[in-house]
Short mmCIF file of C-alpha atoms in Angstrom, two decimals:
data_model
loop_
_atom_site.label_atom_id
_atom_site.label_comp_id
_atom_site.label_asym_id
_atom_site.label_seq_id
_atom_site.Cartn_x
_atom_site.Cartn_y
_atom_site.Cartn_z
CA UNK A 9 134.69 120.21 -172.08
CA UNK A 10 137.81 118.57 -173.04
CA UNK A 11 137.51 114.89 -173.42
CA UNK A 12 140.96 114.66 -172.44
CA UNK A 13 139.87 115.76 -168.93
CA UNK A 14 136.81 113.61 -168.86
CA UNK A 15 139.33 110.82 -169.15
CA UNK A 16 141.40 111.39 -166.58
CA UNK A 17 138.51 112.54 -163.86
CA UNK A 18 136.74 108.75 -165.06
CA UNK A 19 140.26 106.88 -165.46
CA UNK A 20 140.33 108.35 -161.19
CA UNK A 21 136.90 107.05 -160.26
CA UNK A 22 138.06 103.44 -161.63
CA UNK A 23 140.90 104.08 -159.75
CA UNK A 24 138.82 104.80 -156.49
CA UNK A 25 136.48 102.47 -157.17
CA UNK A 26 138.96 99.83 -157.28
CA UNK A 27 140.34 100.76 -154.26
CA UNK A 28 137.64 100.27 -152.23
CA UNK A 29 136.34 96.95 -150.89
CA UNK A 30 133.40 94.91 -152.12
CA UNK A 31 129.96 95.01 -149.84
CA UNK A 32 130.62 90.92 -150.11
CA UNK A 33 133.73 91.33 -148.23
CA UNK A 34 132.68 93.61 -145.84
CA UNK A 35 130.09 91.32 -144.72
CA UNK A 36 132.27 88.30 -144.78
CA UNK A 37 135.14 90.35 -142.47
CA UNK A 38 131.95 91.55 -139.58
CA UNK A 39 130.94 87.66 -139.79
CA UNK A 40 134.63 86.94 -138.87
CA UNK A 41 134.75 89.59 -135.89
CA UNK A 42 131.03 88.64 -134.82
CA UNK A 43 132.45 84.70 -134.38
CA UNK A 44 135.60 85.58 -133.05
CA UNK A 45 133.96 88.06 -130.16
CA UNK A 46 131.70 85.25 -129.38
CA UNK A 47 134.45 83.08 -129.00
CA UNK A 48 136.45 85.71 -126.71
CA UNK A 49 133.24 86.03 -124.99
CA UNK A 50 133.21 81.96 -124.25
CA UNK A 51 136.84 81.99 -123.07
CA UNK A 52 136.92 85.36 -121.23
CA UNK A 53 133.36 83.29 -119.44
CA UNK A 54 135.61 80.08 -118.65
CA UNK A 55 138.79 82.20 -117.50
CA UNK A 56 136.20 84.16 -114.89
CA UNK A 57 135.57 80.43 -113.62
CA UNK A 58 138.79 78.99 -113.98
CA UNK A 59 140.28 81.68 -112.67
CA UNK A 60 139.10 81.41 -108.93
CA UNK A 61 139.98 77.74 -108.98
CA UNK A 62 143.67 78.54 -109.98
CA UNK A 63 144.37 81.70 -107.39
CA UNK A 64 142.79 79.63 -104.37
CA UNK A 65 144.84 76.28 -105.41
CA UNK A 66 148.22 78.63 -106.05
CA UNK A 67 147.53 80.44 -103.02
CA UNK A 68 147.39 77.27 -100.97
CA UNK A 69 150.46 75.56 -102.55
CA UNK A 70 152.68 79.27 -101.94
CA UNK A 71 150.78 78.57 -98.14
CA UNK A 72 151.96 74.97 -97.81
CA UNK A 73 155.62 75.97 -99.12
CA UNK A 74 155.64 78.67 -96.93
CA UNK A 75 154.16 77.42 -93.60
CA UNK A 76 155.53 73.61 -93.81
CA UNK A 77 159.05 75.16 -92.67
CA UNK A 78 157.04 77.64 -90.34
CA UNK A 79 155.24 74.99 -88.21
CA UNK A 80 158.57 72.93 -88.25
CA UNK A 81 160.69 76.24 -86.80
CA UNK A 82 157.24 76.15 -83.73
CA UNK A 83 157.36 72.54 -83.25
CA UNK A 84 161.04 72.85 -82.93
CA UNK A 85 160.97 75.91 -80.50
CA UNK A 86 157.86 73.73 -78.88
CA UNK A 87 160.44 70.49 -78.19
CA UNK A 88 162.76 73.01 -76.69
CA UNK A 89 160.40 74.43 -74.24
CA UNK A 90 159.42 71.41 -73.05
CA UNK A 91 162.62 70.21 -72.38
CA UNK A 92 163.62 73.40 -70.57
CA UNK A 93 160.68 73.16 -68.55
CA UNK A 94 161.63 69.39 -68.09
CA UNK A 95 165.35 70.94 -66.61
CA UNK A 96 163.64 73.60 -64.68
CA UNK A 97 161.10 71.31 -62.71
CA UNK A 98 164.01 68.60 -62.19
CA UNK A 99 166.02 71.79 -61.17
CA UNK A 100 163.23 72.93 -58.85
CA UNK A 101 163.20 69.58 -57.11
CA UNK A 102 166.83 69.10 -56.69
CA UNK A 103 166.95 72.45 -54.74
CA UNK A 104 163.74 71.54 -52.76
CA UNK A 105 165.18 68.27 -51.92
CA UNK A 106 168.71 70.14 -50.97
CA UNK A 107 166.11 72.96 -48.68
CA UNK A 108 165.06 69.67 -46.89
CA UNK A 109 168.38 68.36 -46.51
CA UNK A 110 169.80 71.42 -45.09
CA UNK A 111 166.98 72.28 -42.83
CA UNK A 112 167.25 67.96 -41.41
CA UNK A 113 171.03 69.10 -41.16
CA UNK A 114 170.41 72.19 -39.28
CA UNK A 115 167.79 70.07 -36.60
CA UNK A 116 170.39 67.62 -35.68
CA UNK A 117 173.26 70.22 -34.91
CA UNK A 118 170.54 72.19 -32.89
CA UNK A 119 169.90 68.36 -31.36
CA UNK A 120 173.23 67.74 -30.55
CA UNK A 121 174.33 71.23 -29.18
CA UNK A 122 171.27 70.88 -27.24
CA UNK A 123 172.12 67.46 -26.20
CA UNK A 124 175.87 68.56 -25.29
CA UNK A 125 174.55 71.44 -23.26
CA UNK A 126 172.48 68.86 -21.21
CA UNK A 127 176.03 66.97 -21.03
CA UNK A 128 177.73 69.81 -19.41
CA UNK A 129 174.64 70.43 -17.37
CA UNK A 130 175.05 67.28 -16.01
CA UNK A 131 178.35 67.59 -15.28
CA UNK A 132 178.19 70.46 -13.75
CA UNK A 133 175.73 69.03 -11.53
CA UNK A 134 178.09 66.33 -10.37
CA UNK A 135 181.02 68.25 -10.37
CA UNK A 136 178.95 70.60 -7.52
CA UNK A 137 177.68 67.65 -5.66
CA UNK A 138 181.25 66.40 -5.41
CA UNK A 139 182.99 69.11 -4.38
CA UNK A 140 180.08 70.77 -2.12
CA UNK A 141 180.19 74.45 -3.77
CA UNK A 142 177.60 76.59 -2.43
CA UNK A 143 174.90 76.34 -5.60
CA UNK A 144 174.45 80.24 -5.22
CA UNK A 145 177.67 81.18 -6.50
CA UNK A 146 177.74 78.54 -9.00
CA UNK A 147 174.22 79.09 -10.52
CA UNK A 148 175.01 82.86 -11.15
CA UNK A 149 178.17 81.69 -12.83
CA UNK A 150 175.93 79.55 -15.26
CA UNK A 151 173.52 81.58 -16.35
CA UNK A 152 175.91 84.33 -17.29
CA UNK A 153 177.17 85.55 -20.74
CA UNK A 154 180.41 84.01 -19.74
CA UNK A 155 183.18 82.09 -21.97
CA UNK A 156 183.37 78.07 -21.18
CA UNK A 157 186.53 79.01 -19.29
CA UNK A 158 185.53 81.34 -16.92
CA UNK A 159 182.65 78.96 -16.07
CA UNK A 160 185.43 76.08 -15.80
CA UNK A 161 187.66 78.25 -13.13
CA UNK A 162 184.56 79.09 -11.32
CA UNK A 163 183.58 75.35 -11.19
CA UNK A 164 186.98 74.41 -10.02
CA UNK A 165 186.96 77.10 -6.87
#
């Protein structure tokens, strides 16, 4: 064999041998990732704790800013009602109290054309009893669907 040869194939192991890394290392690198796991293990552990706490406390504050304006908008619309149902009721009893007057109104014209009819009633009577018409042609007259001036010419014959 050539010991130029041998030289180079041993001069190559070095090489590789060189290259690679030390069973100390190798050790002290899996220590490294065996402490730093356990330390992502302890902080992924507190995050699933944490994490709950933050979501519900975000969730209510996004709530709050989102349902403060909300329930001022209903209380707002609520104020409104009540006044239009305030308007409404004060409404309904002005047009009650207007039914009443109307209908006291409509009694005392039916009162006084009643009473007026009794007036002319009356005088009628007297009017016969003065000038000694026969009452059966006159009480005919009366009772008819006649106009007030008919009834006035027949009173006067």
């Amino acid at each position: 064999m050539d010991t130029l040869a041998l030289e180079r194939a041993k001069q190559r192991i070095a090489e590789a041998a060189a290259g690679r890394p030390e069973p100390a290392a190798i050790e002290a690198a899996l220590e490294r990732s065996r402490a730093q796991i356990e330390t992502l293990a302890v902080t992924a552990a507190e995050l699933e704790v944490s994490i709950p706490e933050h979501v519900s406390a975000a969730v209510r504050d996004g709530v709050r800013a989102e349902v403060l304006p909300v329930a001022r908008h209903i209380a707002e619309i609520r104020g409104l009602l009540n006044q239009s149902i305030r308007r409404l009721e004060r409404l309904e009893g002005d047009l009650l109290a207007e039914r009443h007057a109307r209908v006291d109104d409509l009694a005392l014209l039916v009162d006084l054309v009643s009473s007026g009819w009794h007036g002319v009633d009356a005088r009628l009577e007297r009017l016969e009893n003065a000038s000694g018409v026969d009452e059966s042609v006159v009480e005919p007259l009366a009772h008819a669907d006649v106009p007030e001036r008919e009834l006035e010419h027949a009173a006067a014959a």
